CSV table of C-alpha atoms and ligand atoms in Angstrom, one decimal:
chain,number,residue,atom,x,y,z
O,179,MET,CA,0.0,0.0,0.0
O,180,TRP,CA,1.3,3.4,-0.9
O,181,LYS,CA,0.8,5.9,1.9
O,182,THR,CA,1.0,8.8,-0.4
O,183,LEU,CA,-2.3,10.7,-0.6
O,184,GLY,CA,-3.7,12.9,-3.4
O,185,HIS,CA,-0.9,12.3,-5.9
O,186,ASP,CA,-2.4,9.4,-7.8
O,187,LYS,CA,-0.7,10.2,-11.1
O,188,ALA,CA,2.8,10.1,-9.5
O,189,VAL,CA,1.9,6.9,-7.7
O,190,SER,CA,0.6,5.0,-10.7
O,191,SER,CA,3.5,6.0,-12.9
O,192,LEU,CA,6.0,4.9,-10.1
O,193,THR,CA,4.0,1.7,-9.6
O,194,ARG,CA,4.4,0.9,-13.3
O,195,ALA,CA,8.1,1.8,-13.3
O,196,VAL,CA,8.8,-0.5,-10.3
O,197,GLY,CA,6.8,-3.3,-11.8
O,198,GLU,CA,8.7,-3.1,-15.1
O,199,GLY,CA,12.1,-2.5,-13.5
O,200,ARG,CA,12.4,0.9,-15.1
O,201,ILE,CA,13.7,2.8,-12.1
O,202,ALA,CA,15.8,5.9,-12.7
O,203,HIS,CA,19.0,6.4,-10.7
O,204,ALA,CA,17.9,9.8,-9.5
O,205,TYR,CA,14.6,11.5,-8.9
O,206,ILE,CA,13.7,15.0,-7.9
O,207,ILE,CA,10.4,15.6,-6.2
O,208,VAL,CA,9.3,19.2,-6.4
O,209,GLY,CA,6.4,20.7,-4.5
O,210,PRO,CA,5.3,23.1,-1.7
O,211,PRO,CA,6.2,22.4,1.9
O,212,SER,CA,4.2,19.6,3.6
O,213,VAL,CA,2.5,18.5,0.4
O,214,GLY,CA,3.8,14.9,0.7
O,215,LYS,CA,7.3,14.8,-0.8
O,216,MET,CA,8.8,12.8,2.0
O,217,VAL,CA,5.9,10.4,2.2
O,218,LEU,CA,6.2,9.7,-1.5
O,219,ALA,CA,10.0,9.3,-1.2
O,220,MET,CA,9.6,6.8,1.7
O,221,ASP,CA,6.9,5.0,-0.4
O,222,MET,CA,9.5,4.7,-3.2
O,223,ALA,CA,12.1,3.4,-0.8
O,224,ARG,CA,9.6,0.7,0.4
O,225,ALA,CA,8.5,-0.1,-3.2
O,226,LEU,CA,12.2,-0.7,-4.2
O,227,ASN,CA,13.0,-2.9,-1.3
O,228,CYS,CA,9.7,-4.7,-0.5
O,229,ASP,CA,10.0,-8.5,-1.1
O,230,GLN,CA,6.2,-9.1,-1.6
O,231,ASP,CA,4.2,-9.4,-4.9
O,232,ALA,CA,2.6,-5.9,-4.9
O,233,PRO,CA,5.3,-3.6,-3.5
O,234,PRO,CA,5.2,-1.7,-1.2
O,235,CYS,CA,3.2,-4.1,0.9
O,236,GLY,CA,3.9,-2.0,4.0
O,237,ALA,CA,4.0,-5.1,6.2
O,238,CYS,CA,7.0,-7.2,5.3
O,239,LYS,CA,10.3,-7.0,7.2
O,240,GLN,CA,11.9,-4.7,4.6
O,241,CYS,CA,8.9,-2.3,4.5
O,242,THR,CA,8.6,-2.2,8.3
O,243,ARG,CA,12.2,-1.5,8.8
O,244,ILE,CA,12.0,1.4,6.4
O,245,THR,CA,8.9,2.8,8.0
O,246,ASN,CA,10.6,2.7,11.4
O,247,ALA,CA,13.8,4.3,10.1
O,248,LEU,CA,15.8,1.1,10.9
O,249,HIS,CA,16.7,0.0,7.4
O,250,PRO,CA,20.5,0.2,6.8
O,251,ASP,CA,20.1,0.8,3.1
O,252,VAL,CA,17.7,3.7,3.3
O,253,ARG,CA,18.9,7.1,4.6
O,254,VAL,CA,17.5,10.6,4.9
O,255,VAL,CA,20.0,13.4,4.6
O,256,GLU,CA,18.8,16.8,5.8
O,257,ARG,CA,20.2,20.0,7.1
O,258,GLU,CA,21.9,19.2,10.5
O,259,LEU,CA,21.5,21.0,13.8
O,260,ASP,CA,24.3,23.3,14.8
O,261,ASP,CA,25.9,23.5,18.3
O,262,ARG,CA,23.0,25.6,19.6
O,263,GLY,CA,20.4,23.3,18.3
O,264,ARG,CA,19.4,25.5,15.3
O,265,ARG,CA,18.9,24.0,11.9
O,266,ARG,CA,21.8,24.8,9.6
O,267,THR,CA,20.9,26.7,6.4
O,268,VAL,CA,22.7,24.3,4.1
O,269,ILE,CA,23.3,20.6,3.6
O,270,ARG,CA,27.1,20.4,4.1
O,271,ILE,CA,29.6,18.9,1.7
O,272,GLU,CA,30.8,16.5,4.4
O,273,GLN,CA,27.3,15.0,4.4
O,274,VAL,CA,27.3,14.5,0.7
O,275,ARG,CA,30.8,12.9,0.8
O,276,GLU,CA,29.7,10.4,3.5
O,277,ILE,CA,26.8,9.3,1.3
O,278,GLN,CA,29.1,9.0,-1.7
O,279,ARG,CA,31.5,6.7,0.2
O,280,GLU,CA,28.6,4.5,1.4
O,281,ALA,CA,26.8,4.5,-2.0
O,282,SER,CA,29.7,2.7,-3.6
O,283,LEU,CA,29.1,-0.4,-1.3
O,284,LYS,CA,26.6,-3.1,-2.1
O,285,PRO,CA,23.2,-2.9,-0.2
O,286,TYR,CA,23.4,-4.6,3.2
O,287,GLU,CA,20.1,-6.4,3.1
O,288,GLY,CA,17.7,-4.7,0.7
O,289,ALA,CA,17.6,-4.7,-3.1
O,290,SER,CA,18.4,-1.0,-3.4
O,291,ARG,CA,20.2,1.7,-1.5
O,292,VAL,CA,18.0,4.7,-1.3
O,293,TYR,CA,19.2,8.1,-0.3
O,294,ILE,CA,16.7,10.9,0.3
O,295,PHE,CA,18.0,14.4,0.3
O,296,ASP,CA,15.5,16.6,2.1
O,297,GLY,CA,16.0,20.2,1.1
O,298,ALA,CA,17.9,19.7,-2.1
O,299,ASP,CA,17.5,23.4,-2.7
O,300,SER,CA,19.9,24.1,0.2
O,301,PHE,CA,23.1,22.3,-0.9
O,302,GLN,CA,26.3,24.1,-0.2
O,303,GLU,CA,27.7,24.8,-3.7
O,304,ALA,CA,30.6,22.4,-3.2
O,305,GLY,CA,28.2,19.8,-2.1
O,306,ALA,CA,26.0,20.2,-5.2
O,307,ASN,CA,29.1,19.8,-7.4
O,308,SER,CA,30.1,16.8,-5.5
O,309,LEU,CA,26.7,15.2,-5.8
O,310,LEU,CA,26.7,15.9,-9.5
O,311,LYS,CA,29.6,13.5,-9.8
O,312,THR,CA,27.5,10.7,-8.3
O,313,LEU,CA,24.7,11.6,-10.7
O,314,GLU,CA,27.0,11.4,-13.6
O,315,GLU,CA,28.3,8.0,-12.7
O,316,PRO,CA,25.6,6.5,-10.6
O,317,PRO,CA,26.6,3.3,-8.7
O,318,ASP,CA,24.4,0.2,-9.4
O,319,GLN,CA,21.5,-0.5,-7.0
O,320,VAL,CA,21.5,3.1,-5.8
O,321,VAL,CA,18.6,5.5,-6.1
O,322,LEU,CA,18.9,9.1,-5.1
O,323,ILE,CA,15.7,11.0,-4.3
O,324,LEU,CA,16.0,14.8,-4.0
O,325,LEU,CA,13.2,16.8,-2.4
O,326,ALA,CA,12.8,20.5,-3.1
O,327,SER,CA,10.1,23.1,-2.6
O,328,SER,CA,11.2,24.9,-5.8
O,329,ALA,CA,13.4,23.9,-8.7
O,330,GLU,CA,14.7,27.4,-9.2
O,331,ALA,CA,17.6,27.1,-6.7
O,332,ILE,CA,18.8,23.7,-8.1
O,333,MET,CA,21.7,23.6,-10.5
O,334,PRO,CA,20.4,22.9,-14.1
O,335,THR,CA,23.1,20.2,-14.4
O,336,ILE,CA,21.6,18.4,-11.4
O,337,LEU,CA,18.0,18.9,-12.6
O,338,SER,CA,18.8,17.5,-16.0
O,339,ARG,CA,20.1,14.2,-14.5
O,340,CYS,CA,17.0,13.6,-12.4
O,341,ARG,CA,13.6,12.3,-13.3
O,342,ARG,CA,11.3,15.1,-12.1
O,343,ILE,CA,8.1,14.5,-10.2
O,344,ASP,CA,6.0,17.6,-9.5
O,345,LEU,CA,3.5,17.5,-6.6
O,346,ARG,CA,0.7,20.0,-6.5
O,347,PRO,CA,-1.4,21.0,-3.5
O,348,VAL,CA,-3.8,18.3,-2.5
O,349,ALA,CA,-7.5,19.0,-3.0
O,350,PRO,CA,-9.1,20.4,0.2
O,351,LYS,CA,-12.0,17.9,-0.1
O,352,LEU,CA,-9.7,15.0,-0.1
O,353,ILE,CA,-7.8,16.3,2.9
O,354,ALA,CA,-11.0,16.9,4.9
O,355,GLU,CA,-12.2,13.3,4.2
O,356,HIS,CA,-8.8,12.0,5.3
O,357,LEU,CA,-8.9,14.0,8.5
O,358,THR,CA,-12.4,12.7,9.4
O,359,GLN,CA,-11.8,9.1,8.4
O,360,HIS,CA,-8.3,8.6,9.8
O,361,HIS,CA,-7.6,11.3,12.4
O,362,GLY,CA,-10.9,11.5,14.3
O,363,SER,CA,-11.6,15.1,13.3
O,364,ASP,CA,-15.3,16.2,13.2
O,365,PRO,CA,-16.4,17.2,9.7
O,366,GLU,CA,-16.7,21.0,10.4
O,367,LYS,CA,-13.2,21.2,11.9
O,368,ALA,CA,-11.8,19.0,9.2
O,369,ASP,CA,-13.2,21.4,6.5
O,370,GLU,CA,-11.8,24.4,8.3
O,371,ILE,CA,-8.3,22.9,8.6
O,372,ALA,CA,-8.4,21.5,5.0
O,373,ARG,CA,-9.1,25.0,3.6
O,374,LEU,CA,-6.5,26.7,5.8
O,375,SER,CA,-3.9,24.1,4.8
O,376,ALA,CA,-3.9,25.3,1.2
O,377,GLY,CA,-3.4,21.8,0.0
O,378,GLN,CA,-0.5,21.0,2.4
O,379,ILE,CA,-1.7,17.8,3.7
O,380,GLY,CA,1.1,17.2,6.1
O,381,TRP,CA,0.4,20.5,7.8
O,382,ALA,CA,-3.3,19.6,8.0
O,383,ILE,CA,-2.6,16.4,9.8
O,384,ARG,CA,-0.3,18.2,12.2
O,385,ALA,CA,-3.0,20.8,12.9
O,386,VAL,CA,-5.4,18.1,14.0
O,387,ASP,CA,-2.8,16.6,16.4
O,388,GLU,CA,-1.4,19.9,17.7
O,389,PRO,CA,-4.2,22.4,18.5
O,390,GLU,CA,-1.6,25.1,19.3
O,391,LEU,CA,-0.8,25.3,15.6
O,392,LEU,CA,-4.3,26.6,14.9
O,393,GLU,CA,-4.2,28.8,18.0
O,394,ARG,CA,-1.1,30.5,16.7
O,395,ILE,CA,-2.6,31.1,13.3
O,396,GLY,CA,-5.6,32.6,15.1
O,397,GLN,CA,-3.4,35.1,17.0
O,398,GLN,CA,-1.5,36.0,13.9
O,399,THR,CA,-4.6,36.5,11.9
O,400,ASP,CA,-6.0,38.8,14.7
O,401,ALA,CA,-2.8,40.9,14.4
O,402,ILE,CA,-3.2,41.1,10.6
O,403,GLU,CA,-6.8,42.2,10.8
O,404,GLN,CA,-6.0,44.8,13.5
O,405,ALA,CA,-3.2,46.2,11.3
O,406,VAL,CA,-5.6,46.4,8.3
O,407,GLN,CA,-8.2,48.1,10.3
O,408,SER,CA,-5.9,50.7,12.0
O,409,GLY,CA,-4.1,53.8,11.0
O,410,LEU,CA,-0.5,54.5,10.1
O,411,GLU,CA,0.9,54.7,13.6
O,412,SER,CA,-0.3,51.2,14.7
O,413,ARG,CA,0.7,49.7,11.4
O,414,LEU,CA,4.3,51.0,11.8
O,415,GLU,CA,4.4,49.5,15.2
O,416,TYR,CA,3.3,46.2,13.8
O,417,ALA,CA,6.0,46.5,11.1
O,418,ALA,CA,8.6,47.0,13.8
O,419,GLN,CA,7.5,44.0,15.8
O,420,LEU,CA,7.3,41.7,12.8
O,421,ALA,CA,10.8,42.9,11.6
O,422,THR,CA,12.3,42.1,15.0
O,423,ARG,CA,10.8,38.6,14.8
O,424,PHE,CA,12.5,38.2,11.5
O,425,THR,CA,15.9,38.2,13.2
O,426,ARG,CA,14.7,35.8,15.9
O,427,ASP,CA,12.5,33.3,14.1
O,428,ARG,CA,12.6,33.7,10.4
O,429,THR,CA,10.3,30.7,9.7
O,430,ASP,CA,7.6,32.1,12.0
O,431,ALA,CA,7.8,35.5,10.5
O,432,PHE,CA,7.6,34.1,7.0
O,433,ALA,CA,4.6,32.1,8.0
O,434,GLU,CA,2.9,35.3,9.2
O,435,LEU,CA,3.5,36.9,5.8
O,436,GLY,CA,2.1,33.8,4.2
O,437,LEU,CA,-1.0,34.4,6.3
O,438,TRP,CA,-1.1,38.0,5.0
O,439,LEU,CA,-1.1,36.6,1.5
O,440,GLY,CA,-3.8,34.1,2.3
O,441,TRP,CA,-6.0,36.7,4.0
O,442,TRP,CA,-5.8,39.1,1.0
O,443,ARG,CA,-6.3,36.3,-1.4
O,444,ASP,CA,-9.5,35.6,0.4
O,445,VAL,CA,-10.6,39.2,0.1
O,446,MET,CA,-10.0,38.9,-3.6
O,447,MET,CA,-12.1,35.7,-3.8
O,448,ILE,CA,-15.0,37.6,-2.2
O,449,SER,CA,-14.4,40.6,-4.6
O,450,GLU,CA,-14.5,38.2,-7.5
O,451,LYS,CA,-17.8,36.7,-6.3
O,452,THR,CA,-16.3,33.3,-5.5
O,453,PRO,CA,-16.7,33.2,-1.7
O,454,GLN,CA,-16.8,29.4,-1.7
O,455,LEU,CA,-13.0,29.5,-2.4
O,456,VAL,CA,-12.3,31.4,0.8
O,457,ARG,CA,-9.8,29.6,3.1
O,458,ASN,CA,-10.2,31.7,6.3
O,459,THR,CA,-13.8,30.7,6.7
O,460,SER,CA,-14.0,31.8,10.3
O,461,ARG,CA,-13.0,35.3,9.2
O,462,MET,CA,-15.8,36.0,6.8
O,463,ALA,CA,-17.1,39.2,8.4
O,464,ALA,CA,-13.7,41.0,8.4
O,465,LEU,CA,-12.9,39.8,4.9
O,466,GLN,CA,-16.3,41.0,3.6
O,467,ALA,CA,-15.9,44.4,5.2
O,468,VAL,CA,-12.7,45.0,3.4
O,469,ALA,CA,-14.0,43.6,0.1
O,470,ASP,CA,-17.0,46.0,0.4
O,471,ARG,CA,-14.9,49.1,0.7
O,472,LEU,CA,-12.2,48.4,-1.9
O,473,ASP,CA,-12.6,47.8,-5.6
O,474,GLU,CA,-11.2,44.7,-7.2
O,475,ARG,CA,-8.2,46.4,-8.6
O,476,ARG,CA,-7.0,47.8,-5.3
O,477,VAL,CA,-7.4,44.3,-3.8
O,478,ALA,CA,-5.3,42.8,-6.5
O,479,ASP,CA,-2.6,45.5,-6.0
O,480,VAL,CA,-2.4,44.5,-2.3
O,481,VAL,CA,-2.1,40.8,-3.1
O,482,ARG,CA,0.8,41.7,-5.5
O,483,ALA,CA,2.4,44.0,-2.8
O,484,VAL,CA,2.4,41.2,-0.3
O,485,GLY,CA,3.9,38.8,-2.8
O,486,ARG,CA,6.6,41.2,-3.6
O,487,THR,CA,7.4,41.8,0.1
O,488,ILE,CA,7.8,38.0,0.6
O,489,GLU,CA,10.1,37.9,-2.5
O,490,LEU,CA,12.2,40.8,-1.2
O,491,LEU,CA,12.6,39.3,2.2
O,492,GLU,CA,13.7,36.0,0.7
O,493,ARG,CA,16.4,38.0,-0.9
O,494,ASN,CA,17.4,39.4,2.5
O,495,VAL,CA,16.4,43.0,2.2
O,496,ASN,CA,16.0,45.0,5.4
O,497,PRO,CA,12.8,43.5,7.0
O,498,ARG,CA,11.7,46.7,8.6
O,499,LEU,CA,11.8,48.7,5.4
O,500,ALA,CA,10.1,46.0,3.4
O,501,ILE,CA,7.3,45.5,5.9
O,502,GLU,CA,6.8,49.3,6.4
O,503,GLU,CA,6.5,49.7,2.7
O,504,LEU,CA,3.8,47.0,2.6
O,505,MET,CA,1.9,48.7,5.4
O,506,LEU,CA,1.8,51.9,3.3
O,507,ALA,CA,0.6,49.9,0.2
O,508,ILE,CA,-2.5,48.8,2.0
O,509,PRO,CA,-5.4,51.3,1.7
O,510,MET,CA,-6.2,53.0,5.0
O,511,PRO,CA,-9.5,52.4,6.7
O,512,GLN,CA,-12.2,55.0,6.2
O,513,PRO,CA,-12.6,57.4,9.1
O,514,ALA,CA,-15.6,56.5,11.2
O,515,ARG,CA,-18.7,58.4,10.3
O,516,GLN,CA,-19.8,61.1,12.8
Z,60,ZN,ZN1,6.9,-5.0,1.8
């Protein structure tokens, strides 16, 4: 049984490839965070090593050991933690070299050695070059699987040597069904989480198990609505706070900007008369109020401005300046009527 959900095309083509023994030496799975890249890679590792008739069975010794991260021939390589327990920004060349040494050996007990590189868009340049050598002369019985949220940061020479699998966001309806059937979520909650997940099924499952995730989003969305509804002074205060958080917890700060994008996208859905596509369903009143007072073009301008801010911050511009500029790009609320 494949555990991958919502990516039927990828699964059926891989099932055929495994059945016919047409497995490539290297794959790259590209898709947004939490969309199922790692689940698919682990499925592939099981399918390649399973010793039953319809691999991956999920139950044989090979499959079970892979699922429990106990299989000596299947390894996940990811950015390591530094001395202070923070995730490094790159996969280091030493990690790539270690894999290269190991990859030249025969599998210990499975049929294939499988190396999964999580965050293939964050190789150190020397590491990428070194990996390229393995891709050019791949050892037998070795399959490399690279996972990346975008193909842009990957060297074209690496891309061209991998079979590419693109994973798109999973349909919210499918996610909601999965949450009710397998994670004990009630249908209403499941629908809310599925919409908020924007197709990132892994995130949706976490949100059911960790209620504090949704709580945090609630707080952040409150702050966003407050900034939208307030004047310049409060907005600049908000910009200063968010900019400070950028230096402390970049991921959390980026997540908040992602919420800005989602919130304004929802305003756009209402403006365009497609409210059924709104993701922040519990925020309908505030979204509607903004959609009522701005015309469609202004709303589209704001969506673009948020997108541009995220892009600039990814390129490491000064967070405070970028966020202040965004605050100015959002139309001010109308003064209260006397
Ligand atoms: Zn099996």
